[in-house]
C-alpha cells in the first residue's frame, strides 16, 4: 500500500467519523426541538419535524400518519397559555445511526410535568422508541422523525 493510498483511506475514515458525529448531534437537537415545541404549544413547528410520511403514536391513542395528521393530533392537545405548564424533558438518548443509509433508531426517556393553574397537575415518565430518516440530499438534507412511538410508563396526579 502506498503512502497516498493509506492517506486516502485515513481521510475516508475521518470523513465517516465526522459524519457520524454530525448525525448524532443533529438527532439529539431534533429530539430536543420536538420536546421544546411540545413544551411551548408550538404544534405546527413540532409537526414540521416529522418526515412527510412520518408517524406519531403516544400512549395507545392511535397512529397518526403524515405531517398533516400529526399536526391535527397535536392541535387537539390543550392550548398553551397563561397558567399552563408542559415540561417534556428528553433524556438518556441511545442512538443507532446508519449515516450512509440516512436512517437511525433512537430510544429516549422523558420526564413530564403537565399542569393547568387552579385545575390539575400531573407528572409522568415515558420511553420513546423512535426512527429517523434524512430527507433531501447534500447540504440541504435534514433529519426528520419517521416514527415517534411513546410508551407511557406512568402518568399520575401530583396530589395522588
Short mmCIF file of C-alpha atoms in Angstrom, two decimals:
data_model
loop_
_atom_site.label_atom_id
_atom_site.label_comp_id
_atom_site.label_asym_id
_atom_site.label_seq_id
_atom_site.Cartn_x
_atom_site.Cartn_y
_atom_site.Cartn_z
CA UNK A 1 0.00 0.00 0.00
CA UNK A 2 1.42 3.37 -0.97
CA UNK A 3 1.56 6.35 1.34
CA UNK A 4 -1.05 8.12 -0.82
CA UNK A 5 -3.43 5.16 -0.65
CA UNK A 6 -3.03 4.97 3.13
CA UNK A 7 -3.69 8.71 3.44
CA UNK A 8 -6.79 8.46 1.26
CA UNK A 9 -8.11 5.59 3.41
CA UNK A 10 -7.44 7.62 6.54
CA UNK A 11 -9.29 10.62 5.08
CA UNK A 12 -12.28 8.43 4.23
CA UNK A 13 -12.32 7.01 7.77
CA UNK A 14 -12.18 10.51 9.26
CA UNK A 15 -14.98 11.69 6.97
CA UNK A 16 -17.19 8.80 8.11
CA UNK A 17 -16.45 9.55 11.77
CA UNK A 18 -17.15 13.26 11.26
CA UNK A 19 -20.45 12.44 9.54
CA UNK A 20 -21.42 10.08 12.37
CA UNK A 21 -20.68 12.81 14.94
CA UNK A 22 -22.70 15.39 12.99
CA UNK A 23 -25.60 12.96 12.64
CA UNK A 24 -25.59 12.24 16.38
CA UNK A 25 -25.61 15.96 17.18
CA UNK A 26 -28.38 16.64 14.64
CA UNK A 27 -30.56 13.83 16.00
CA UNK A 28 -30.14 14.98 19.62
CA UNK A 29 -31.08 18.51 18.52
CA UNK A 30 -34.07 17.20 16.54
CA UNK A 31 -35.48 15.30 19.50
CA UNK A 32 -34.73 18.22 21.82
CA UNK A 33 -36.58 20.56 19.44
CA UNK A 34 -39.58 18.23 19.49
CA UNK A 35 -39.64 18.36 23.30
CA UNK A 36 -39.29 22.16 23.33
CA UNK A 37 -42.00 22.75 20.74
CA UNK A 38 -44.40 20.48 22.63
CA UNK A 39 -43.50 22.29 25.88
CA UNK A 40 -44.41 25.65 24.37
CA UNK A 41 -47.52 24.52 22.49
CA UNK A 42 -45.85 25.16 19.13
CA UNK A 43 -47.80 22.42 17.40
CA UNK A 44 -47.03 23.46 13.81
CA UNK A 45 -43.28 23.60 14.45
CA UNK A 46 -43.40 20.20 16.17
CA UNK A 47 -45.25 18.67 13.21
CA UNK A 48 -42.67 20.06 10.77
CA UNK A 49 -40.02 17.91 12.46
CA UNK A 50 -41.69 14.80 11.04
CA UNK A 51 -40.93 13.22 7.68
CA UNK A 52 -43.71 13.63 5.09
CA UNK A 53 -44.95 10.10 5.86
CA UNK A 54 -43.84 10.14 9.48
CA UNK A 55 -45.99 8.64 12.22
CA UNK A 56 -46.81 9.58 15.80
CA UNK A 57 -48.18 7.13 18.36
CA UNK A 58 -48.37 8.08 22.03
CA UNK A 59 -49.97 6.06 24.83
CA UNK A 60 -52.05 3.90 22.51
CA UNK A 61 -54.15 6.87 21.35
CA UNK A 62 -53.84 5.83 17.71
CA UNK A 63 -51.25 6.08 14.97
CA UNK A 64 -51.23 9.41 13.13
CA UNK A 65 -49.65 9.15 9.69
CA UNK A 66 -48.17 12.13 7.84
CA UNK A 67 -47.41 15.68 8.94
CA UNK A 68 -50.99 16.86 8.50
CA UNK A 69 -52.36 14.14 10.81
CA UNK A 70 -49.55 14.67 13.34
CA UNK A 71 -50.38 18.39 13.32
CA UNK A 72 -54.10 17.64 13.80
CA UNK A 73 -53.33 15.37 16.77
CA UNK A 74 -51.11 17.98 18.40
CA UNK A 75 -53.68 20.74 17.89
CA UNK A 76 -56.18 18.71 19.89
CA UNK A 77 -53.97 18.94 22.97
CA UNK A 78 -54.97 21.61 25.49
CA UNK A 79 -53.74 25.04 24.38
CA UNK A 80 -50.60 26.50 25.88
CA UNK A 81 -51.06 29.82 27.66
CA UNK A 82 -51.07 31.62 30.99
CA UNK A 83 -51.19 29.15 33.86
CA UNK A 84 -50.18 26.19 31.71
CA UNK A 85 -47.02 24.16 32.09
CA UNK A 86 -45.80 21.48 29.77
CA UNK A 87 -42.36 20.24 30.71
CA UNK A 88 -41.20 17.41 28.50
CA UNK A 89 -37.52 16.66 29.08
CA UNK A 90 -35.85 14.32 26.57
CA UNK A 91 -33.18 12.29 28.38
CA UNK A 92 -30.78 9.34 28.04
CA UNK A 93 -30.52 9.04 24.26
CA UNK A 94 -29.35 5.76 22.81
CA UNK A 95 -28.92 6.21 19.07
CA UNK A 96 -28.09 3.69 16.38
CA UNK A 97 -27.24 5.61 13.22
CA UNK A 98 -26.60 4.38 9.69
CA UNK A 99 -25.17 7.56 8.19
CA UNK A 100 -24.68 6.04 4.76
CA UNK A 101 -28.33 4.94 4.55
CA UNK A 102 -29.65 8.13 6.21
CA UNK A 103 -31.60 6.18 8.82
CA UNK A 104 -31.44 5.95 12.58
CA UNK A 105 -33.22 4.46 15.58
CA UNK A 106 -33.32 6.09 18.97
CA UNK A 107 -34.51 5.34 22.46
CA UNK A 108 -35.22 8.19 24.86
CA UNK A 109 -36.65 8.64 28.32
CA UNK A 110 -38.83 11.62 29.03
CA UNK A 111 -39.93 13.13 32.31
CA UNK A 112 -43.15 15.10 32.01
CA UNK A 113 -44.91 17.71 34.07
CA UNK A 114 -48.26 18.98 32.86
CA UNK A 115 -50.35 21.45 34.77
CA UNK A 116 -53.16 23.96 34.48
CA UNK A 117 -53.36 26.65 37.15
CA UNK A 118 -56.23 26.05 39.56
CA UNK A 119 -57.26 22.81 37.83
CA UNK A 120 -54.89 19.88 37.71
CA UNK A 121 -51.25 18.89 37.68
CA UNK A 122 -49.69 15.65 36.51
CA UNK A 123 -46.28 14.09 36.32
CA UNK A 124 -45.17 11.17 34.25
CA UNK A 125 -42.40 9.24 32.59
CA UNK A 126 -42.30 7.63 29.17
CA UNK A 127 -39.98 5.78 26.85
CA UNK A 128 -39.70 6.77 23.21
CA UNK A 129 -38.74 4.19 20.61
CA UNK A 130 -38.21 6.34 17.53
CA UNK A 131 -36.99 6.05 13.97
CA UNK A 132 -35.47 8.84 11.92
CA UNK A 133 -34.90 9.48 8.23
CA UNK A 134 -32.66 12.01 6.50
CA UNK A 135 -34.73 13.85 3.87
CA UNK A 136 -33.08 15.58 0.95
CA UNK A 137 -29.58 15.43 -0.43
CA UNK A 138 -26.31 17.24 0.11
CA UNK A 139 -26.11 20.26 2.37
CA UNK A 140 -29.91 20.66 2.30
CA UNK A 141 -30.56 17.24 3.83
CA UNK A 142 -32.27 17.25 7.24
CA UNK A 143 -33.05 14.57 9.75
CA UNK A 144 -36.78 14.10 10.36
CA UNK A 145 -38.80 11.93 12.69
CA UNK A 146 -40.00 8.92 10.70
CA UNK A 147 -41.71 7.23 13.65
CA UNK A 148 -42.31 8.59 17.14
CA UNK A 149 -43.66 5.91 19.47
CA UNK A 150 -44.16 6.97 23.07
CA UNK A 151 -44.87 4.36 25.72
CA UNK A 152 -46.14 5.89 28.96
CA UNK A 153 -44.63 4.14 31.97
CA UNK A 154 -46.57 6.21 34.49
CA UNK A 155 -48.74 9.30 34.46
CA UNK A 156 -50.40 10.45 37.66
CA UNK A 157 -51.89 13.38 39.50
CA UNK A 158 -49.39 15.35 41.62
CA UNK A 159 -51.57 15.19 44.69
CA UNK A 160 -52.41 11.48 44.44
#
